[in-house]
Coordinates of C-alpha atoms in Angstrom, one line a residue:
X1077 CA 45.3 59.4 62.1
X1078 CA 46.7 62.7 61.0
X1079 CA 44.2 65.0 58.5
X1080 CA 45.4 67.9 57.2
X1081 CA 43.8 70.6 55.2
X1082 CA 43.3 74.2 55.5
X1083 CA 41.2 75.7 58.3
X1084 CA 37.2 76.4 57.5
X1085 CA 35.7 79.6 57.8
X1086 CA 34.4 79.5 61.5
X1087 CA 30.6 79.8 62.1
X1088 CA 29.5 83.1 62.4
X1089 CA 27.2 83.0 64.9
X1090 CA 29.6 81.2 68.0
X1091 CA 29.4 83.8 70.6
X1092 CA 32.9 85.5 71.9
X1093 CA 33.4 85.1 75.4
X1094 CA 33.1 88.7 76.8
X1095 CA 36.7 88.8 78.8
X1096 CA 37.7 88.6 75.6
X1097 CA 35.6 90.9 73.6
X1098 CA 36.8 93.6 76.2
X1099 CA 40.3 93.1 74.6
X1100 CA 40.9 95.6 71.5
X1101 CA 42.8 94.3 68.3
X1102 CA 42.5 90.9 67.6
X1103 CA 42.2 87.4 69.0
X1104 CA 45.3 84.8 68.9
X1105 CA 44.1 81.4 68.4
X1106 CA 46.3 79.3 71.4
X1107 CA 46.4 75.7 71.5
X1108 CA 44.0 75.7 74.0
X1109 CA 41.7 77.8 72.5
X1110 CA 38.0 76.3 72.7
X1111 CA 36.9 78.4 69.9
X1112 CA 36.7 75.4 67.7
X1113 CA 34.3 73.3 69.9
X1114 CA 37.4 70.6 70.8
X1115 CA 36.8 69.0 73.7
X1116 CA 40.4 68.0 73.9
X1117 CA 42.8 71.0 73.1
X1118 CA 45.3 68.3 72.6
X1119 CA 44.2 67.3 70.1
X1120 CA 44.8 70.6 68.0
X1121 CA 48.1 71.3 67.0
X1122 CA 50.3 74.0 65.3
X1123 CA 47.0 76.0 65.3
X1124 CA 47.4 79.7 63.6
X1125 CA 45.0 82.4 63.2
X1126 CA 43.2 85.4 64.2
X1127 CA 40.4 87.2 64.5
X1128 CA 40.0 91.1 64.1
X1129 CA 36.8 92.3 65.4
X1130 CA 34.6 95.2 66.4
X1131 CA 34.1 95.9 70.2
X1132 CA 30.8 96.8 69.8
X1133 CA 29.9 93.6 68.1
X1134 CA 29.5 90.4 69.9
X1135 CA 30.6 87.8 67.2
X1136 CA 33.5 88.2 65.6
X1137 CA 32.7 88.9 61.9
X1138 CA 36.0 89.9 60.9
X1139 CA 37.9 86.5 59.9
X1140 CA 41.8 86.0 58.8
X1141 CA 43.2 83.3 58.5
X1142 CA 47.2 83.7 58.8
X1143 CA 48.4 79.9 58.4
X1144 CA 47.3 76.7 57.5
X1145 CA 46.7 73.9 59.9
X1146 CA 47.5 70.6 61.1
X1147 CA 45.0 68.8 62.8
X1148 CA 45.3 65.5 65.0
X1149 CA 42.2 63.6 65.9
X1150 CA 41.2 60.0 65.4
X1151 CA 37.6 61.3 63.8
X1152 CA 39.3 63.4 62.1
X1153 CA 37.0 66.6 60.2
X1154 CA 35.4 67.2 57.3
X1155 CA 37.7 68.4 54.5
X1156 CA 36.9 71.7 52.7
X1157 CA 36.9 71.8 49.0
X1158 CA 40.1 71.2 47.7
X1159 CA 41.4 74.8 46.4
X1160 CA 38.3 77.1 47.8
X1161 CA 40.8 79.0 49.8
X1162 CA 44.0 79.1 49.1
X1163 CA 47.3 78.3 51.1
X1164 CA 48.7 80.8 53.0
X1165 CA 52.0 80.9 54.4
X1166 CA 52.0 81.8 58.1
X1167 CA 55.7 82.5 58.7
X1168 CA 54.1 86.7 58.1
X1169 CA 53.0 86.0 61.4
X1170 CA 56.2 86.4 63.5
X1171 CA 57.2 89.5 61.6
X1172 CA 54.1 91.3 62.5
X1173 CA 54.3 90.6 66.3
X1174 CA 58.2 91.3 66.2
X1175 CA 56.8 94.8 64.2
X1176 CA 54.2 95.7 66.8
X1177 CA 56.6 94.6 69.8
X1178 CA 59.0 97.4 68.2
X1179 CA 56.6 99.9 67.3
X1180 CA 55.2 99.2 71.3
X1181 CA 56.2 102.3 73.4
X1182 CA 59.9 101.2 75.4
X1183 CA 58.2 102.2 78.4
X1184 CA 56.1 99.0 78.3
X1185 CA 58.4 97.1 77.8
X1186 CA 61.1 97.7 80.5
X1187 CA 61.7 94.0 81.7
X1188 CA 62.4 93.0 78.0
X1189 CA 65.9 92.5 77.1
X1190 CA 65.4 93.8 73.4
X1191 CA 65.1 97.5 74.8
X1192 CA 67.7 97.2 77.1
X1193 CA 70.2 95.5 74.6
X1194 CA 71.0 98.0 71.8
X1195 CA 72.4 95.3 69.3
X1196 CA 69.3 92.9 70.1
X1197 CA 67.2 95.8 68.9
X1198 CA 69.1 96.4 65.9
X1199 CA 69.5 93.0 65.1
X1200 CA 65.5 93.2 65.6
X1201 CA 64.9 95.7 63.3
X1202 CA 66.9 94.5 60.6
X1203 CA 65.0 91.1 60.8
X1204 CA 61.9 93.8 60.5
X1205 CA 62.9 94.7 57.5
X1206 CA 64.0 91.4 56.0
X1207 CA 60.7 89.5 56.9
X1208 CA 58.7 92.7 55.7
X1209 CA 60.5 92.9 52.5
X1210 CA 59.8 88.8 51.9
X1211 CA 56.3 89.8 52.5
X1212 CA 56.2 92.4 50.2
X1213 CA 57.6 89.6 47.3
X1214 CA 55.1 86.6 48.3
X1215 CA 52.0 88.7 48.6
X1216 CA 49.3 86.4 50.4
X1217 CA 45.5 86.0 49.8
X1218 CA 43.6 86.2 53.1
X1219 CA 40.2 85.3 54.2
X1220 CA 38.8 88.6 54.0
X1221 CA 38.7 88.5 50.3
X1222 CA 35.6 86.0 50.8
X1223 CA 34.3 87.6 54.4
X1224 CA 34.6 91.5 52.7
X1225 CA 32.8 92.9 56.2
X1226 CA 30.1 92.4 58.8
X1227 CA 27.4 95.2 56.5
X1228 CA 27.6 92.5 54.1
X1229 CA 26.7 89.5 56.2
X1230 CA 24.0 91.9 57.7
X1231 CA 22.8 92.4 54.5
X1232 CA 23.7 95.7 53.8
X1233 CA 25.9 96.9 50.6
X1234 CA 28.9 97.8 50.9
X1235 CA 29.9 101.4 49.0
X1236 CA 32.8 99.8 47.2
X1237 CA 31.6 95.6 47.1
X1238 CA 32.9 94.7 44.1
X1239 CA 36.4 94.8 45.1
X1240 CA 38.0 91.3 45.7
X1241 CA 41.3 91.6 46.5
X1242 CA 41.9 91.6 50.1
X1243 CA 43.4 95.4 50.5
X1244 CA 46.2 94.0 52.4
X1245 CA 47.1 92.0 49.5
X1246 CA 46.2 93.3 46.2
X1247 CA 49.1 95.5 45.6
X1248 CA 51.1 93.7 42.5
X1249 CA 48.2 91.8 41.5
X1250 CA 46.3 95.3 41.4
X1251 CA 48.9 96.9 38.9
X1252 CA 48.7 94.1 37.0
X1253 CA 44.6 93.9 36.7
X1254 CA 44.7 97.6 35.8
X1255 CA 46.6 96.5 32.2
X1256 CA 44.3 93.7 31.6
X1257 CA 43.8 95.2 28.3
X1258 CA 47.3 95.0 27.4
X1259 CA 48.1 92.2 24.9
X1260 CA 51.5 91.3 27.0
X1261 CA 50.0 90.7 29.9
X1262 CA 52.1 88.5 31.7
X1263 CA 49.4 85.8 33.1
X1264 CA 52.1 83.5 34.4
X1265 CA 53.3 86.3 36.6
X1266 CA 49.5 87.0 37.5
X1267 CA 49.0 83.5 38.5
X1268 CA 51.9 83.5 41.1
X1269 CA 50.6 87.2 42.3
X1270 CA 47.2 85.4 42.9
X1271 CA 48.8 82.5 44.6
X1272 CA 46.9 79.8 42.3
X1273 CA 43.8 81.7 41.6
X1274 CA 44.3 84.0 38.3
X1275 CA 40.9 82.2 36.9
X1276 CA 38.4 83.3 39.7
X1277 CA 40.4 87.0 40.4
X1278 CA 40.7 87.6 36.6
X1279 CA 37.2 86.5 35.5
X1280 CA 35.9 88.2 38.8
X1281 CA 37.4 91.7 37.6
X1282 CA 36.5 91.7 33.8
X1283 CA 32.7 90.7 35.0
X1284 CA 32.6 94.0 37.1
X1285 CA 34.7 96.1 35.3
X1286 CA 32.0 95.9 32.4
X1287 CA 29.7 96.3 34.7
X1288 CA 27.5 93.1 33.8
X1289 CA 27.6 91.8 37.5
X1290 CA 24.8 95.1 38.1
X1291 CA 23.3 94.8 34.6
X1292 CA 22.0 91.3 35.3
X1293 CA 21.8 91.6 38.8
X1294 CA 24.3 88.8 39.6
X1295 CA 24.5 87.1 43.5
X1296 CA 28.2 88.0 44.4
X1297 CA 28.1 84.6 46.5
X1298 CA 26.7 82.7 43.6
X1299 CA 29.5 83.9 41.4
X1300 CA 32.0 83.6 43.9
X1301 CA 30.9 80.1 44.2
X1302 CA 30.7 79.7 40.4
X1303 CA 34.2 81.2 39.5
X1304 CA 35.5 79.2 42.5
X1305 CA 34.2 75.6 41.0
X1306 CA 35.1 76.4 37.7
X1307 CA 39.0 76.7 38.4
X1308 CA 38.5 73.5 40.7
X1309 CA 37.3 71.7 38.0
X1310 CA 40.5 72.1 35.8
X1311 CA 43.4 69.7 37.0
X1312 CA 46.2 71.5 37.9
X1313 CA 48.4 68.3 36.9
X1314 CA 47.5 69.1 32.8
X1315 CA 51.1 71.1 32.0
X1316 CA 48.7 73.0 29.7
X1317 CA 45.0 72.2 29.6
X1318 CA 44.1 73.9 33.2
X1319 CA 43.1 77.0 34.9
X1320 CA 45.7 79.4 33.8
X1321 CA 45.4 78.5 30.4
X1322 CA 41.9 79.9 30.7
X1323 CA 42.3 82.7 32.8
X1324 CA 44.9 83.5 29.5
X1325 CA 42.0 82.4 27.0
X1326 CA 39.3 85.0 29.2
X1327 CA 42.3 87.8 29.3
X1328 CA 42.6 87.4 25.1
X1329 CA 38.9 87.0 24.9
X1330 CA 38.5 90.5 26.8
X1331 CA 41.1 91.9 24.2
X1332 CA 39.3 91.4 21.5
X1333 CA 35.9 92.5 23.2
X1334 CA 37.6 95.9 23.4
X1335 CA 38.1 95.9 19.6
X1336 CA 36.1 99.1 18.2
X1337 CA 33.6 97.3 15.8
X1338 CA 33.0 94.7 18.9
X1339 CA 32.7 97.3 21.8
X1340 CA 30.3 99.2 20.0
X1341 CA 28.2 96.4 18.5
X1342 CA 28.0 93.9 20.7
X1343 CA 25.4 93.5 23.7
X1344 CA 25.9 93.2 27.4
X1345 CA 24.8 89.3 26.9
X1346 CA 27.5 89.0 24.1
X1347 CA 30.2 89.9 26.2
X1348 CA 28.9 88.1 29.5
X1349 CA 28.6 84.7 27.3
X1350 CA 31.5 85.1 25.8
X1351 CA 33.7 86.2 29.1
X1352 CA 32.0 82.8 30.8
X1353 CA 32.9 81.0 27.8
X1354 CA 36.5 82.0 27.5
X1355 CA 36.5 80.6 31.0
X1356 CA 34.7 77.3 30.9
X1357 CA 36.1 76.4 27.2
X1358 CA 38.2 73.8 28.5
X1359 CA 36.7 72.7 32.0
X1360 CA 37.5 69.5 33.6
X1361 CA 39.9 68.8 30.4
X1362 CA 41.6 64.9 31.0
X1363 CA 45.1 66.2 29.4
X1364 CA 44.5 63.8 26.2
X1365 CA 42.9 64.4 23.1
X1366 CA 39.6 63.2 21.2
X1367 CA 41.5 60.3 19.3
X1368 CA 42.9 59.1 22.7
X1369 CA 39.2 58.3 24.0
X1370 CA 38.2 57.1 20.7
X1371 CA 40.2 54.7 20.3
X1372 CA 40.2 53.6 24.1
X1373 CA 36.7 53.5 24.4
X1374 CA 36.0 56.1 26.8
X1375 CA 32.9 56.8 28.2
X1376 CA 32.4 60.5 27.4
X1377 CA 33.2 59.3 23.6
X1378 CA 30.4 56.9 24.1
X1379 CA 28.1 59.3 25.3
X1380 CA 28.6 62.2 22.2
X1381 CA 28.8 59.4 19.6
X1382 CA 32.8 60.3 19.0
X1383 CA 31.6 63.9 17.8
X1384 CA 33.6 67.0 19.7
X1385 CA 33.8 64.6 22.4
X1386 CA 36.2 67.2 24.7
X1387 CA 33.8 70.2 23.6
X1388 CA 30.7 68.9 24.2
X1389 CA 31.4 67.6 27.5
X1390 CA 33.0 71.3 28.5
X1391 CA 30.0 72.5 27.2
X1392 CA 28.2 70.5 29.5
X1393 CA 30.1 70.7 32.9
X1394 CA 29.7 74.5 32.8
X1395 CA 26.0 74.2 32.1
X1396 CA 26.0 71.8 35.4
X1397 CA 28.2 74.7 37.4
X1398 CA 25.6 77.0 36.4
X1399 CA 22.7 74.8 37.8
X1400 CA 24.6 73.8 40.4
X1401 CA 25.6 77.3 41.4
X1402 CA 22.3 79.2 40.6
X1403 CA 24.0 81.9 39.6
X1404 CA 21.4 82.7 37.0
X1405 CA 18.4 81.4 39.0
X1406 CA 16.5 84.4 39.0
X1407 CA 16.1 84.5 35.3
X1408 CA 13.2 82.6 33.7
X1409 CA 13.9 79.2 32.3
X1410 CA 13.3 80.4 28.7
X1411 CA 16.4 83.1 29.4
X1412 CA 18.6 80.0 31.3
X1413 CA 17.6 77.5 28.5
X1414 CA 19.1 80.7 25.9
X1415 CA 21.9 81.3 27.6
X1416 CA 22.8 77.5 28.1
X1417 CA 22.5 77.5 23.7
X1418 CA 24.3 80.3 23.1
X1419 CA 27.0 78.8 25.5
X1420 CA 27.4 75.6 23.9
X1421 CA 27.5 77.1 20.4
X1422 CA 30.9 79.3 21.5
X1423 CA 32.4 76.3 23.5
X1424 CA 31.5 73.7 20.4
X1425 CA 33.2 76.4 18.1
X1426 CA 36.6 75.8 19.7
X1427 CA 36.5 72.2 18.5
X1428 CA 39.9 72.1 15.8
X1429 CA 39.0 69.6 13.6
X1430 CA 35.6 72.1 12.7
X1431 CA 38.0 75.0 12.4
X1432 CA 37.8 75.1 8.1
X1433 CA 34.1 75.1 8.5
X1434 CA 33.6 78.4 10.7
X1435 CA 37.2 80.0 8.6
X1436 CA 35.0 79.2 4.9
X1437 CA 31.9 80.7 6.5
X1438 CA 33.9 83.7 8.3
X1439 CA 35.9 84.5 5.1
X1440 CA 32.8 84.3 3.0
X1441 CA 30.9 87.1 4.7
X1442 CA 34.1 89.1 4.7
X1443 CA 34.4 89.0 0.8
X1444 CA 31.1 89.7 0.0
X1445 CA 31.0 92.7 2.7
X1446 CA 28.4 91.5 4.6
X1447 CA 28.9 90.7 7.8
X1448 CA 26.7 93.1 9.4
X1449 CA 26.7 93.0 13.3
X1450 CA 23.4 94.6 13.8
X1451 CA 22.4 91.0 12.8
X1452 CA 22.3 89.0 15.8
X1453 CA 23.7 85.5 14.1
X1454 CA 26.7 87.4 12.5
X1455 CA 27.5 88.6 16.2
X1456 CA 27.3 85.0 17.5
X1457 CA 30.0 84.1 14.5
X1458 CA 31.8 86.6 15.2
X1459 CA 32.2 86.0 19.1
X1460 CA 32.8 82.5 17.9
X1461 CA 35.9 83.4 15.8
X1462 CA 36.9 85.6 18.4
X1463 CA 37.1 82.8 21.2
X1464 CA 38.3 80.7 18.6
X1465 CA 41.2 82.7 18.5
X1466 CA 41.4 83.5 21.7
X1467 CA 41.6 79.4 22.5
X1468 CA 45.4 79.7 19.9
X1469 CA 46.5 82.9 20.5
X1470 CA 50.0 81.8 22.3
X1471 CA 52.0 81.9 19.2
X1472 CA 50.6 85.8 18.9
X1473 CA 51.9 86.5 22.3
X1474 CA 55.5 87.7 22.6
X1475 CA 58.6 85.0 22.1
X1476 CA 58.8 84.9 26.1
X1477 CA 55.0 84.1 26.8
X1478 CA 55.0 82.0 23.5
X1479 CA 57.4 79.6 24.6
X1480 CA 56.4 78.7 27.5
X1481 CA 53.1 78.2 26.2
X1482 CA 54.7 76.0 23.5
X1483 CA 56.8 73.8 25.9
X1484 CA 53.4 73.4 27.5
X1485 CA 51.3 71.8 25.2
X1486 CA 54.0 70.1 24.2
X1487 CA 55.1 68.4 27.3
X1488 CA 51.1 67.2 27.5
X1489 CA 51.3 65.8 24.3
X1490 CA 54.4 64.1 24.7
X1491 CA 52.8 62.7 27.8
X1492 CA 50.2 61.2 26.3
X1493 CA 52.3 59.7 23.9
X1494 CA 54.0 58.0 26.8
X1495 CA 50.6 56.2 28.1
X1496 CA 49.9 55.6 24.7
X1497 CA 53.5 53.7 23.9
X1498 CA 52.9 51.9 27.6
X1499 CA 49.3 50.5 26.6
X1500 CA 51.3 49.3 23.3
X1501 CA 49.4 51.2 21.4
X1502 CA 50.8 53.4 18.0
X1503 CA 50.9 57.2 19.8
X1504 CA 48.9 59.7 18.3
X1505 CA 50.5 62.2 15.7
X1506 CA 52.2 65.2 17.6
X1507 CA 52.8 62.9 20.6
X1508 CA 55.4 60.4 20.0
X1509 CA 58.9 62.4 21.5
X1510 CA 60.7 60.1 19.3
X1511 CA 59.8 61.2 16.0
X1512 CA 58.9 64.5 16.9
X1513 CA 59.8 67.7 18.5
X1514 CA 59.0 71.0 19.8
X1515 CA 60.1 73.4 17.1
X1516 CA 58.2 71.3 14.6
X1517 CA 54.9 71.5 16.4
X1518 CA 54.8 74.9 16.6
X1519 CA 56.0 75.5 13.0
X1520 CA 53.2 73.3 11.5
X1521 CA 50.5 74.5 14.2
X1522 CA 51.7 78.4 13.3
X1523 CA 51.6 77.3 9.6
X1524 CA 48.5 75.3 9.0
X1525 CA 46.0 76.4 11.9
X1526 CA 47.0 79.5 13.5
X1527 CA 48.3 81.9 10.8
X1528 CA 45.4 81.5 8.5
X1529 CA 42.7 81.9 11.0
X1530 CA 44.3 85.5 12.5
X1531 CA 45.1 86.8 9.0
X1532 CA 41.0 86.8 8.4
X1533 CA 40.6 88.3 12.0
X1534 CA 42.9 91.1 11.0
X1535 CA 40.9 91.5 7.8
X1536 CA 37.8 92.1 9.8
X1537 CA 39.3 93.8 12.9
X1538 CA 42.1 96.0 11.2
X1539 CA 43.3 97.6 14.5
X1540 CA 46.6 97.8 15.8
X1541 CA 46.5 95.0 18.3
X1542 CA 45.5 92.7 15.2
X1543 CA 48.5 94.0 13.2
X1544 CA 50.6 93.2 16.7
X1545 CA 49.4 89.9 17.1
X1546 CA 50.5 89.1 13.4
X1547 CA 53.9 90.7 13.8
X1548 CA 54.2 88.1 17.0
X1549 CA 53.3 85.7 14.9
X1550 CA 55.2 86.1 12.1
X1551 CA 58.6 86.7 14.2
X1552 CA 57.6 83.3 16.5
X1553 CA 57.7 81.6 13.0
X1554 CA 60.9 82.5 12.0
X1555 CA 62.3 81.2 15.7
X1556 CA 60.4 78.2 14.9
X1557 CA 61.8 77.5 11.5
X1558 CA 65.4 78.3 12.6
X1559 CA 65.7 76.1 15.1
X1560 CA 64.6 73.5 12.7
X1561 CA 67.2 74.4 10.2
X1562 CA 69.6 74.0 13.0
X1563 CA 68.8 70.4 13.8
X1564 CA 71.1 67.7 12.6
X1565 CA 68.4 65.8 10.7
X1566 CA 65.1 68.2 9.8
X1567 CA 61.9 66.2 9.4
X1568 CA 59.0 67.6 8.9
X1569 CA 55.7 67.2 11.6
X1570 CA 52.8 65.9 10.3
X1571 CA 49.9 68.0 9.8
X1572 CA 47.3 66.1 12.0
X1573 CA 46.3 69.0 14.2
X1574 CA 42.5 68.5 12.9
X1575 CA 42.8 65.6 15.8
X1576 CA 44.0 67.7 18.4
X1577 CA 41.9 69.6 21.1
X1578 CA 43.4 72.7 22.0

């Protein structure tokens, strides 16, 4: 039987043989390498990896892992969690021994044809450059993102810990997190920087950049671990329901935290809740939509009595994470049971068929002038609106971004449609392909959802990223309602989004 997943973090504590600690640099793993406890190095195959280490010490705390790996045994192992660590491509490998073979002084190297042919070494070189230049395109998470250095498995602080992007790495993906604030942020292009994991880097960031991981004295493993199940937890196979449709819901929400009334009003709780929200607000979504598990008779509609079925049970999947992680486990179970509340009311807020009740109230405070966010339930409704819009704001983005966004959700609906049509069941409104399309969708979800909930948000914000958004908006309409004029026979979608989860 052949398993194959990606190699675990080896234990810390397996002593180095000392012929080998002797050596300077780093170990290469070889097939017969009994590093790994084998008793058969047969066994192992297409094994790739090193270690970089400390003389000094005598365990190798310094862990990188360059490639993935096959392994062959009839036992097999235990499989790591799927998407802890993420896949690296190992072909880097032969570039940097070619590199350090050329950079190697010639006079160590006098038996080697590559110094004694002059076209073999410019024919090296220029494969140098080609591999380094490949590199420099596909950056590549490494292990030492999650094993930062041996003071911190000794215990001891690191001056600059809160960094977690592997140095070696970080460089695009770095540019890119210092314009997190910027309402164009590409997070498509962030995603592919951060080779699958734009939830946990992004989240990661925003939490220390405001400084909250110190503030409430945070575990950096427990949040690791946290931010890690939380992205596992989404299914990659939902076209738009998954993690990097949060990590762009958290990179909205953060927007709007920077808005001048909400920077200088709300708490350090307000923005922690609603960061965690922006990322949990969809968590272990199915890819369907509330009237789909009605009307199959789905368990979780069962359980919440057919009442935000989708936003209660995302509600409660990131108040198991939380247990499961402990990542507030130091604070009393008064503050965890608060926390947990205040949660559940943001997530439960995102819930579109309750979207008229939280607009009426929101617009109500706003004409009578007294929304006051010194008053700690007007903060909670306005961090609710703001997630709320947040959870929508692709049609605000730019035409680019929007699109894809659009063809998205789209493609999801249309898919359950399909199932639906297969069961012989009537599909759902927005999800039958064959009385439906695209341009209509977004026309009628711009029209009757999205446009009326940001023109009150630019009533109470009246900034100049609210004004952008709108001008978005009002452009991605016009696209919209063109390319319906353009079809051969317009029909007009229904307006049935107050059954759809977004």
């Amino acid at each position: 039987m052949e398993v194959c997943y990606q190699l675990p973090v080896l234990p810390l504590d397996r002593p180095v043989p000392k012929h080998v600690l002797s050596r300077r640099g780093a170990i290469s793993f070889s097939s017969s390498s009994a590093l790994f406890g084998c008793t058969n190095p047969r066994q192992l195959s297409q094994r790739r990896g090193a270690i970089s280490y400390d003389s000094s010490d005598q365990t190798a705390l310094y862990i990188r892992m360059l490639g993935d790996v096959r392994v062959r045994s009839r036992a097999g192992f235990v499989s790591e969690r799927r998407g802890s660590h993420p896949y690296i491509d190992f072909r880097i490998l032969h570039c940097n021994d070619r590199k350090k073979a050329l950079n190697t002084s010639p006079h160590n190297y006098e038996s080697n044809q590559v110094w004694r042919d002059p076209e073999l070494l410019r024919s090296a070189h220029s494969e140098v450059d080609v591999s380094l230049s490949a590199r420099n395109i596909r950056r590549l998470l490494s292990f030492q993102r999650y094993l930062r250095s041996s003071r911190f498995f000794r215990g001891v602080s690191a001056q600059n810990s809160l960094h977690i992007l592997d140095e070696d790495y970080n460089g695009q993906a770095k540019c890119m997190l210092e314009k997190v604030g910027n309402w164009n942020f590409d997070i498509f292009l962030f995603d592919r920087l951060t080779n699958g994991n734009s939830l946990v880097t992004l989240t990661f960031h925003l939490l220390s950049q405001q400084g909250l991981i110190e503030y409430f004295h945070l575990d950096m493993v427990k949040l690791r671990r946290f931010l890690v199940m939380i992205q596992e937890d989404y299914h990659s196979q939902n076209p738009y329901h998954n993690a990097v449709h949060a990590a762009d819901v958290t990179q909205a929400m953060y927007c709007y935290l920077q808005e001048p009334k909400l920077a200088k009003s709300f708490t350090p709780l307000d923005v922690l809740l609603g960061l965690i929200a922006a990322a949990t607000h969809d968590l272990d979504h199915p890819g369907v939509n509330q009237p789909f598990l009605v009307k199959t008779n789905h368990y979780l509609a069962t359980l919440y009595k057919n009442t935000s079925v989708l936003e209660n049970h995302h509600w409660r999947s990131a108040v198991g994470l939380l247990r499961e992680s402990g990542l507030f486990s130091h604070l009393t179970l008064e503050e965890r049971q608060q926390m947990e509340s205040h949660l559940g009311s943001l997530i439960l807020a995102t819930d579109i068929s309750q979207q008229n009740i939280y607009l009426n109230q929101f617009k109500s405070h706003l004409d009578k002038e007294d929304l006051s966010l010194q008053n700690p339930i007007n903060r909670q409704l306005v961090l609710q609106i703001a997630l709320k819009c947040a959870d929508i704001c692709n049609p605000c983005r730019t035409w680019e971004l929007s699109k894809q966004w659009s063809e998205k959700v789209t493609e999801e609906f249309f898919y359950q449609g399909d199932i639906e049509r297969k069961c012989k069941m009537e599909p759902s409104p927005l999800c039958d392909r064959h009385t439906t399309n695209i341009a209509n969708i977004q026309f009628s979800f711009i029209d009757f959802l999205v446009e009326p909930l940001f023109v009150e948000w630019a009533r109470f914000s009246n900034t100049r990223l609210s004004q952008t958004m709108l001008g978005h908006l009002g452009l991605n309409k016009a696209s919209w309602k063109g390319m319906i004029e353009e079809q051969p026979c317009s029909t007009e979608a229904d307006p049935a989004f107050d059954n759809t989860d977004s």
